[in-house]
């Protein structure tokens, strides 16, 4: 089953709606200097362990890359993903923590 991620700029979230009526989301805030603060991921109980949060994070990072943002991973899940071997080189390059160490 392919998951369809939607993006609502007004609500500052990436989200997936499920047929059950539940919703998974990644919330963010836009900070100065073209930085997106990925603050929180929520996955409904019945969808946990299925890679839903990863799909949301990858879509958020894709948006950041395409729009030349850096990402501050305040959400522990996002930080863990960026620190893992699963994250691509391109995804790791938008990590604000990497840029602040330069």
mmCIF file of N, CA and C in Angstrom:
data_model
loop_
_atom_site.group_PDB
_atom_site.id
_atom_site.type_symbol
_atom_site.label_atom_id
_atom_site.label_comp_id
_atom_site.label_asym_id
_atom_site.label_seq_id
_atom_site.Cartn_x
_atom_site.Cartn_y
_atom_site.Cartn_z
ATOM 1 N N UNK A 1 0.843 -1.193 0.000
ATOM 2 C CA UNK A 1 0.000 0.000 0.000
ATOM 3 C C UNK A 1 0.878 1.244 0.000
ATOM 4 N N UNK A 2 0.730 2.059 -1.022
ATOM 5 C CA UNK A 2 1.472 3.314 -1.097
ATOM 6 C C UNK A 2 0.772 4.362 -0.234
ATOM 7 N N UNK A 3 1.576 5.073 0.526
ATOM 8 C CA UNK A 3 1.034 6.123 1.383
ATOM 9 C C UNK A 3 1.135 7.459 0.657
ATOM 10 N N UNK A 4 0.064 8.227 0.691
ATOM 11 C CA UNK A 4 0.052 9.528 0.035
ATOM 12 C C UNK A 4 0.264 10.621 1.077
ATOM 13 N N UNK A 5 1.390 11.305 0.968
ATOM 14 C CA UNK A 5 1.707 12.393 1.893
ATOM 15 C C UNK A 5 1.189 13.696 1.305
ATOM 16 N N UNK A 6 0.478 14.443 2.131
ATOM 17 C CA UNK A 6 0.006 15.768 1.740
ATOM 18 C C UNK A 6 0.758 16.797 2.571
ATOM 19 N N UNK A 7 0.830 18.028 2.045
ATOM 20 C CA UNK A 7 1.539 19.101 2.727
ATOM 21 C C UNK A 7 0.600 20.299 2.838
ATOM 22 N N UNK A 8 0.400 20.755 4.063
ATOM 23 C CA UNK A 8 -0.400 21.957 4.287
ATOM 24 C C UNK A 8 0.530 23.027 4.843
ATOM 25 N N UNK A 9 0.894 23.978 3.988
ATOM 26 C CA UNK A 9 1.808 25.039 4.421
ATOM 27 C C UNK A 9 1.186 25.910 5.503
ATOM 28 N N UNK A 10 -0.113 26.143 5.409
ATOM 29 C CA UNK A 10 -0.789 26.983 6.396
ATOM 30 C C UNK A 10 -0.719 26.361 7.791
ATOM 31 N N UNK A 11 -0.946 25.060 7.885
ATOM 32 C CA UNK A 11 -0.888 24.348 9.175
ATOM 33 C C UNK A 11 0.548 23.932 9.518
ATOM 34 N N UNK A 12 1.466 24.112 8.571
ATOM 35 C CA UNK A 12 2.872 23.724 8.727
ATOM 36 C C UNK A 12 2.999 22.264 9.132
ATOM 37 N N UNK A 13 2.441 21.405 8.264
ATOM 38 C CA UNK A 13 2.543 19.972 8.524
ATOM 39 C C UNK A 13 2.496 19.163 7.239
ATOM 40 N N UNK A 14 3.176 18.039 7.292
ATOM 41 C CA UNK A 14 3.054 16.988 6.293
ATOM 42 C C UNK A 14 2.181 15.935 6.954
ATOM 43 N N UNK A 15 1.243 15.356 6.208
ATOM 44 C CA UNK A 15 0.338 14.410 6.849
ATOM 45 C C UNK A 15 -0.120 13.323 5.895
ATOM 46 N N UNK A 16 -0.582 12.238 6.510
ATOM 47 C CA UNK A 16 -1.172 11.114 5.791
ATOM 48 C C UNK A 16 -2.501 10.817 6.464
ATOM 49 N N UNK A 17 -3.578 10.789 5.661
ATOM 50 C CA UNK A 17 -4.901 10.422 6.176
ATOM 51 C C UNK A 17 -5.134 8.945 5.879
ATOM 52 N N UNK A 18 -5.674 8.250 6.855
ATOM 53 C CA UNK A 18 -5.974 6.824 6.695
ATOM 54 C C UNK A 18 -7.479 6.622 6.547
ATOM 55 N N UNK A 19 -7.855 5.515 5.936
ATOM 56 C CA UNK A 19 -9.275 5.233 5.702
ATOM 57 C C UNK A 19 -10.057 5.129 7.009
ATOM 58 N N UNK A 20 -9.370 4.830 8.092
ATOM 59 C CA UNK A 20 -10.021 4.734 9.407
ATOM 60 C C UNK A 20 -10.402 6.107 9.962
ATOM 61 N N UNK A 21 -9.919 7.162 9.285
ATOM 62 C CA UNK A 21 -10.185 8.519 9.760
ATOM 63 C C UNK A 21 -9.039 9.092 10.579
ATOM 64 N N UNK A 22 -8.066 8.250 10.935
ATOM 65 C CA UNK A 22 -6.920 8.741 11.696
ATOM 66 C C UNK A 22 -5.926 9.433 10.767
ATOM 67 N N UNK A 23 -4.973 10.124 11.368
ATOM 68 C CA UNK A 23 -4.020 10.913 10.594
ATOM 69 C C UNK A 23 -2.652 10.861 11.275
ATOM 70 N N UNK A 24 -1.616 10.663 10.480
ATOM 71 C CA UNK A 24 -0.236 10.773 10.954
ATOM 72 C C UNK A 24 0.289 12.112 10.459
ATOM 73 N N UNK A 25 1.152 12.758 11.255
ATOM 74 C CA UNK A 25 1.678 14.033 10.781
ATOM 75 C C UNK A 25 3.073 14.348 11.314
ATOM 76 N N UNK A 26 3.744 15.200 10.559
ATOM 77 C CA UNK A 26 5.024 15.793 10.925
ATOM 78 C C UNK A 26 4.796 17.297 10.933
ATOM 79 N N UNK A 27 4.945 17.914 12.106
ATOM 80 C CA UNK A 27 4.745 19.360 12.207
ATOM 81 C C UNK A 27 6.097 20.065 12.180
ATOM 82 N N UNK A 28 6.085 21.293 11.671
ATOM 83 C CA UNK A 28 7.310 22.071 11.587
ATOM 84 C C UNK A 28 7.018 23.551 11.783
ATOM 85 N N UNK A 29 8.078 24.302 12.004
ATOM 86 C CA UNK A 29 7.996 25.761 12.066
ATOM 87 C C UNK A 29 9.072 26.306 11.139
ATOM 88 N N UNK A 30 8.799 27.456 10.554
ATOM 89 C CA UNK A 30 9.799 28.096 9.710
ATOM 90 C C UNK A 30 10.571 29.098 10.562
ATOM 91 N N UNK A 31 11.870 28.929 10.605
ATOM 92 C CA UNK A 31 12.751 29.794 11.388
ATOM 93 C C UNK A 31 13.491 30.756 10.463
ATOM 94 N N UNK A 32 14.136 31.779 11.027
ATOM 95 C CA UNK A 32 14.940 32.679 10.190
ATOM 96 C C UNK A 32 16.055 31.913 9.467
ATOM 97 N N UNK A 33 16.613 32.545 8.466
ATOM 98 C CA UNK A 33 17.742 32.008 7.694
ATOM 99 C C UNK A 33 17.394 30.744 6.920
ATOM 100 N N UNK A 34 16.145 30.643 6.520
ATOM 101 C CA UNK A 34 15.683 29.549 5.651
ATOM 102 C C UNK A 34 15.886 28.179 6.319
ATOM 103 N N UNK A 35 15.419 28.085 7.574
ATOM 104 C CA UNK A 35 15.515 26.847 8.347
ATOM 105 C C UNK A 35 14.114 26.357 8.696
ATOM 106 N N UNK A 36 13.864 25.072 8.489
ATOM 107 C CA UNK A 36 12.626 24.440 8.935
ATOM 108 C C UNK A 36 12.932 23.638 10.194
ATOM 109 N N UNK A 37 12.197 23.880 11.249
ATOM 110 C CA UNK A 37 12.347 23.141 12.495
ATOM 111 C C UNK A 37 11.320 22.017 12.492
ATOM 112 N N UNK A 38 11.779 20.792 12.251
ATOM 113 C CA UNK A 38 10.892 19.632 12.283
ATOM 114 C C UNK A 38 10.683 19.277 13.746
ATOM 115 N N UNK A 39 9.486 19.586 14.266
ATOM 116 C CA UNK A 39 9.242 19.571 15.698
ATOM 117 C C UNK A 39 8.655 18.285 16.258
ATOM 118 N N UNK A 40 7.785 17.625 15.496
ATOM 119 C CA UNK A 40 7.038 16.530 16.125
ATOM 120 C C UNK A 40 6.455 15.601 15.068
ATOM 121 N N UNK A 41 6.573 14.298 15.303
ATOM 122 C CA UNK A 41 5.886 13.327 14.450
ATOM 123 C C UNK A 41 4.877 12.574 15.311
ATOM 124 N N UNK A 42 3.730 12.308 14.720
ATOM 125 C CA UNK A 42 2.685 11.534 15.399
ATOM 126 C C UNK A 42 2.181 10.481 14.420
ATOM 127 N N UNK A 43 2.154 9.244 14.887
ATOM 128 C CA UNK A 43 1.609 8.138 14.105
ATOM 129 C C UNK A 43 0.520 7.473 14.938
ATOM 130 N N UNK A 44 -0.674 7.283 14.367
ATOM 131 C CA UNK A 44 -1.744 6.610 15.113
ATOM 132 C C UNK A 44 -1.306 5.217 15.584
ATOM 133 N N UNK A 45 -1.806 4.806 16.694
ATOM 134 C CA UNK A 45 -1.433 3.526 17.307
ATOM 135 C C UNK A 45 -1.528 2.365 16.318
ATOM 136 N N UNK A 46 -2.605 2.327 15.541
ATOM 137 C CA UNK A 46 -2.798 1.196 14.626
ATOM 138 C C UNK A 46 -1.886 1.234 13.402
ATOM 139 N N UNK A 47 -1.127 2.308 13.239
ATOM 140 C CA UNK A 47 -0.225 2.428 12.087
ATOM 141 C C UNK A 47 1.250 2.359 12.478
ATOM 142 N N UNK A 48 1.525 2.216 13.767
ATOM 143 C CA UNK A 48 2.914 2.196 14.239
ATOM 144 C C UNK A 48 3.628 0.939 13.781
ATOM 145 N N UNK A 49 4.918 1.088 13.549
ATOM 146 C CA UNK A 49 5.740 -0.039 13.126
ATOM 147 C C UNK A 49 5.619 -0.376 11.653
ATOM 148 N N UNK A 50 4.970 0.483 10.885
ATOM 149 C CA UNK A 50 4.756 0.231 9.451
ATOM 150 C C UNK A 50 5.556 1.181 8.564
ATOM 151 N N UNK A 51 6.439 1.999 9.178
ATOM 152 C CA UNK A 51 7.261 2.923 8.393
ATOM 153 C C UNK A 51 6.580 4.221 8.043
ATOM 154 N N UNK A 52 5.457 4.522 8.686
ATOM 155 C CA UNK A 52 4.691 5.730 8.365
ATOM 156 C C UNK A 52 5.493 6.993 8.698
ATOM 157 N N UNK A 53 6.093 7.039 9.879
ATOM 158 C CA UNK A 53 6.869 8.224 10.274
ATOM 159 C C UNK A 53 8.035 8.447 9.318
ATOM 160 N N UNK A 54 8.672 7.376 8.900
ATOM 161 C CA UNK A 54 9.788 7.487 7.956
ATOM 162 C C UNK A 54 9.330 8.097 6.636
ATOM 163 N N UNK A 55 8.176 7.686 6.153
ATOM 164 C CA UNK A 55 7.631 8.235 4.906
ATOM 165 C C UNK A 55 7.396 9.739 5.058
ATOM 166 N N UNK A 56 6.835 10.146 6.190
ATOM 167 C CA UNK A 56 6.601 11.575 6.447
ATOM 168 C C UNK A 56 7.915 12.351 6.486
ATOM 169 N N UNK A 57 8.887 11.821 7.202
ATOM 170 C CA UNK A 57 10.174 12.504 7.335
ATOM 171 C C UNK A 57 10.866 12.620 5.986
ATOM 172 N N UNK A 58 10.863 11.547 5.211
ATOM 173 C CA UNK A 58 11.496 11.597 3.890
ATOM 174 C C UNK A 58 10.818 12.629 2.990
ATOM 175 N N UNK A 59 9.506 12.743 3.068
ATOM 176 C CA UNK A 59 8.798 13.739 2.258
ATOM 177 C C UNK A 59 9.132 15.154 2.731
ATOM 178 N N UNK A 60 9.208 15.349 4.048
ATOM 179 C CA UNK A 60 9.592 16.659 4.581
ATOM 180 C C UNK A 60 11.003 17.044 4.165
ATOM 181 N N UNK A 61 11.918 16.082 4.214
ATOM 182 C CA UNK A 61 13.295 16.353 3.796
ATOM 183 C C UNK A 61 13.373 16.631 2.297
ATOM 184 N N UNK A 62 12.579 15.923 1.520
ATOM 185 C CA UNK A 62 12.532 16.170 0.072
ATOM 186 C C UNK A 62 12.093 17.606 -0.195
ATOM 187 N N UNK A 63 11.072 18.052 0.519
ATOM 188 C CA UNK A 63 10.599 19.434 0.385
ATOM 189 C C UNK A 63 11.707 20.416 0.755
ATOM 190 N N UNK A 64 12.401 20.142 1.849
ATOM 191 C CA UNK A 64 13.484 21.025 2.290
ATOM 192 C C UNK A 64 14.590 21.097 1.235
ATOM 193 N N UNK A 65 14.971 19.963 0.705
ATOM 194 C CA UNK A 65 16.021 19.906 -0.311
ATOM 195 C C UNK A 65 15.609 20.692 -1.550
ATOM 196 N N UNK A 66 14.402 20.424 -2.039
ATOM 197 C CA UNK A 66 13.923 21.076 -3.267
ATOM 198 C C UNK A 66 13.789 22.581 -3.109
ATOM 199 N N UNK A 67 13.552 23.054 -1.885
ATOM 200 C CA UNK A 67 13.338 24.482 -1.647
ATOM 201 C C UNK A 67 14.501 25.144 -0.919
ATOM 202 N N UNK A 68 15.618 24.439 -0.869
ATOM 203 C CA UNK A 68 16.876 24.963 -0.329
ATOM 204 C C UNK A 68 16.793 25.416 1.126
ATOM 205 N N UNK A 69 16.066 24.634 1.943
ATOM 206 C CA UNK A 69 16.006 24.872 3.383
ATOM 207 C C UNK A 69 17.045 24.016 4.085
ATOM 208 N N UNK A 70 17.442 24.448 5.278
ATOM 209 C CA UNK A 70 18.139 23.584 6.222
ATOM 210 C C UNK A 70 17.068 23.064 7.167
ATOM 211 N N UNK A 71 17.340 21.944 7.821
ATOM 212 C CA UNK A 71 16.373 21.349 8.740
ATOM 213 C C UNK A 71 16.981 21.239 10.140
ATOM 214 N N UNK A 72 16.264 21.781 11.108
ATOM 215 C CA UNK A 72 16.616 21.613 12.513
ATOM 216 C C UNK A 72 15.762 20.460 13.034
ATOM 217 N N UNK A 73 16.369 19.327 13.378
ATOM 218 C CA UNK A 73 15.586 18.156 13.806
ATOM 219 C C UNK A 73 15.274 18.164 15.308
ATOM 220 N N UNK A 74 14.334 19.002 15.731
ATOM 221 C CA UNK A 74 13.939 19.036 17.148
ATOM 222 C C UNK A 74 13.229 17.750 17.553
ATOM 223 N N UNK A 75 12.546 17.134 16.628
ATOM 224 C CA UNK A 75 11.869 15.861 16.876
ATOM 225 C C UNK A 75 12.921 14.755 16.974
ATOM 226 N N UNK A 76 12.848 13.968 18.035
ATOM 227 C CA UNK A 76 13.850 12.917 18.237
ATOM 228 C C UNK A 76 13.818 11.873 17.115
ATOM 229 N N UNK A 77 12.643 11.605 16.557
ATOM 230 C CA UNK A 77 12.568 10.636 15.461
ATOM 231 C C UNK A 77 13.312 11.167 14.235
ATOM 232 N N UNK A 78 13.121 12.438 13.921
ATOM 233 C CA UNK A 78 13.802 13.047 12.766
ATOM 234 C C UNK A 78 15.309 13.024 12.993
ATOM 235 N N UNK A 79 15.744 13.392 14.194
ATOM 236 C CA UNK A 79 17.175 13.388 14.509
ATOM 237 C C UNK A 79 17.756 11.981 14.367
ATOM 238 N N UNK A 80 17.041 10.986 14.890
ATOM 239 C CA UNK A 80 17.506 9.596 14.793
ATOM 240 C C UNK A 80 17.608 9.155 13.336
ATOM 241 N N UNK A 81 16.613 9.537 12.538
ATOM 242 C CA UNK A 81 16.646 9.181 11.118
ATOM 243 C C UNK A 81 17.864 9.805 10.439
ATOM 244 N N UNK A 82 18.092 11.091 10.679
ATOM 245 C CA UNK A 82 19.224 11.774 10.040
ATOM 246 C C UNK A 82 20.568 11.221 10.505
ATOM 247 N N UNK A 83 20.625 10.692 11.710
ATOM 248 C CA UNK A 83 21.859 10.112 12.241
ATOM 249 C C UNK A 83 22.069 8.671 11.778
ATOM 250 N N UNK A 84 21.050 8.082 11.168
ATOM 251 C CA UNK A 84 21.121 6.671 10.782
ATOM 252 C C UNK A 84 21.727 6.497 9.388
ATOM 253 N N UNK A 85 22.016 5.242 9.083
ATOM 254 C CA UNK A 85 22.517 4.896 7.753
ATOM 255 C C UNK A 85 21.408 4.920 6.706
ATOM 256 N N UNK A 86 20.161 5.039 7.148
ATOM 257 C CA UNK A 86 19.030 5.075 6.210
ATOM 258 C C UNK A 86 18.948 6.405 5.464
ATOM 259 N N UNK A 87 19.414 7.479 6.102
ATOM 260 C CA UNK A 87 19.345 8.805 5.479
ATOM 261 C C UNK A 87 20.358 8.889 4.341
ATOM 262 N N UNK A 88 19.933 9.482 3.241
ATOM 263 C CA UNK A 88 20.830 9.660 2.103
ATOM 264 C C UNK A 88 21.809 10.797 2.386
ATOM 265 N N UNK A 89 22.846 10.853 1.596
ATOM 266 C CA UNK A 89 23.832 11.928 1.721
ATOM 267 C C UNK A 89 23.149 13.288 1.544
ATOM 268 N N UNK A 90 22.260 13.361 0.567
ATOM 269 C CA UNK A 90 21.538 14.608 0.287
ATOM 270 C C UNK A 90 20.664 15.013 1.484
ATOM 271 N N UNK A 91 20.012 14.031 2.108
ATOM 272 C CA UNK A 91 19.193 14.321 3.293
ATOM 273 C C UNK A 91 20.066 14.797 4.452
ATOM 274 N N UNK A 92 21.190 14.145 4.660
ATOM 275 C CA UNK A 92 22.093 14.540 5.745
ATOM 276 C C UNK A 92 22.637 15.955 5.534
ATOM 277 N N UNK A 93 22.798 16.350 4.272
ATOM 278 C CA UNK A 93 23.350 17.674 3.965
ATOM 279 C C UNK A 93 22.432 18.823 4.366
ATOM 280 N N UNK A 94 21.141 18.585 4.537
ATOM 281 C CA UNK A 94 20.242 19.680 4.950
ATOM 282 C C UNK A 94 20.130 19.769 6.468
ATOM 283 N N UNK A 95 20.775 18.860 7.185
ATOM 284 C CA UNK A 95 20.731 18.845 8.652
ATOM 285 C C UNK A 95 21.430 20.090 9.200
ATOM 286 N N UNK A 96 20.669 20.935 9.861
ATOM 287 C CA UNK A 96 21.161 22.185 10.438
ATOM 288 C C UNK A 96 22.326 21.937 11.397
ATOM 289 N N UNK A 97 22.302 20.811 12.094
ATOM 290 C CA UNK A 97 23.372 20.493 13.053
ATOM 291 C C UNK A 97 24.710 20.341 12.346
ATOM 292 N N UNK A 98 24.688 19.819 11.120
ATOM 293 C CA UNK A 98 25.931 19.669 10.348
ATOM 294 C C UNK A 98 26.474 21.034 9.937
ATOM 295 N N UNK A 99 25.586 21.913 9.518
ATOM 296 C CA UNK A 99 25.993 23.233 9.052
ATOM 297 C C UNK A 99 26.500 24.105 10.192
ATOM 298 N N UNK A 100 25.921 23.942 11.382
ATOM 299 C CA UNK A 100 26.313 24.782 12.516
ATOM 300 C C UNK A 100 27.684 24.379 13.059
ATOM 301 N N UNK A 101 28.184 23.211 12.674
ATOM 302 C CA UNK A 101 29.509 22.767 13.119
ATOM 303 C C UNK A 101 30.613 23.261 12.197
ATOM 304 N N UNK A 102 30.246 23.846 11.058
ATOM 305 C CA UNK A 102 31.253 24.319 10.102
ATOM 306 C C UNK A 102 31.911 25.589 10.570
#
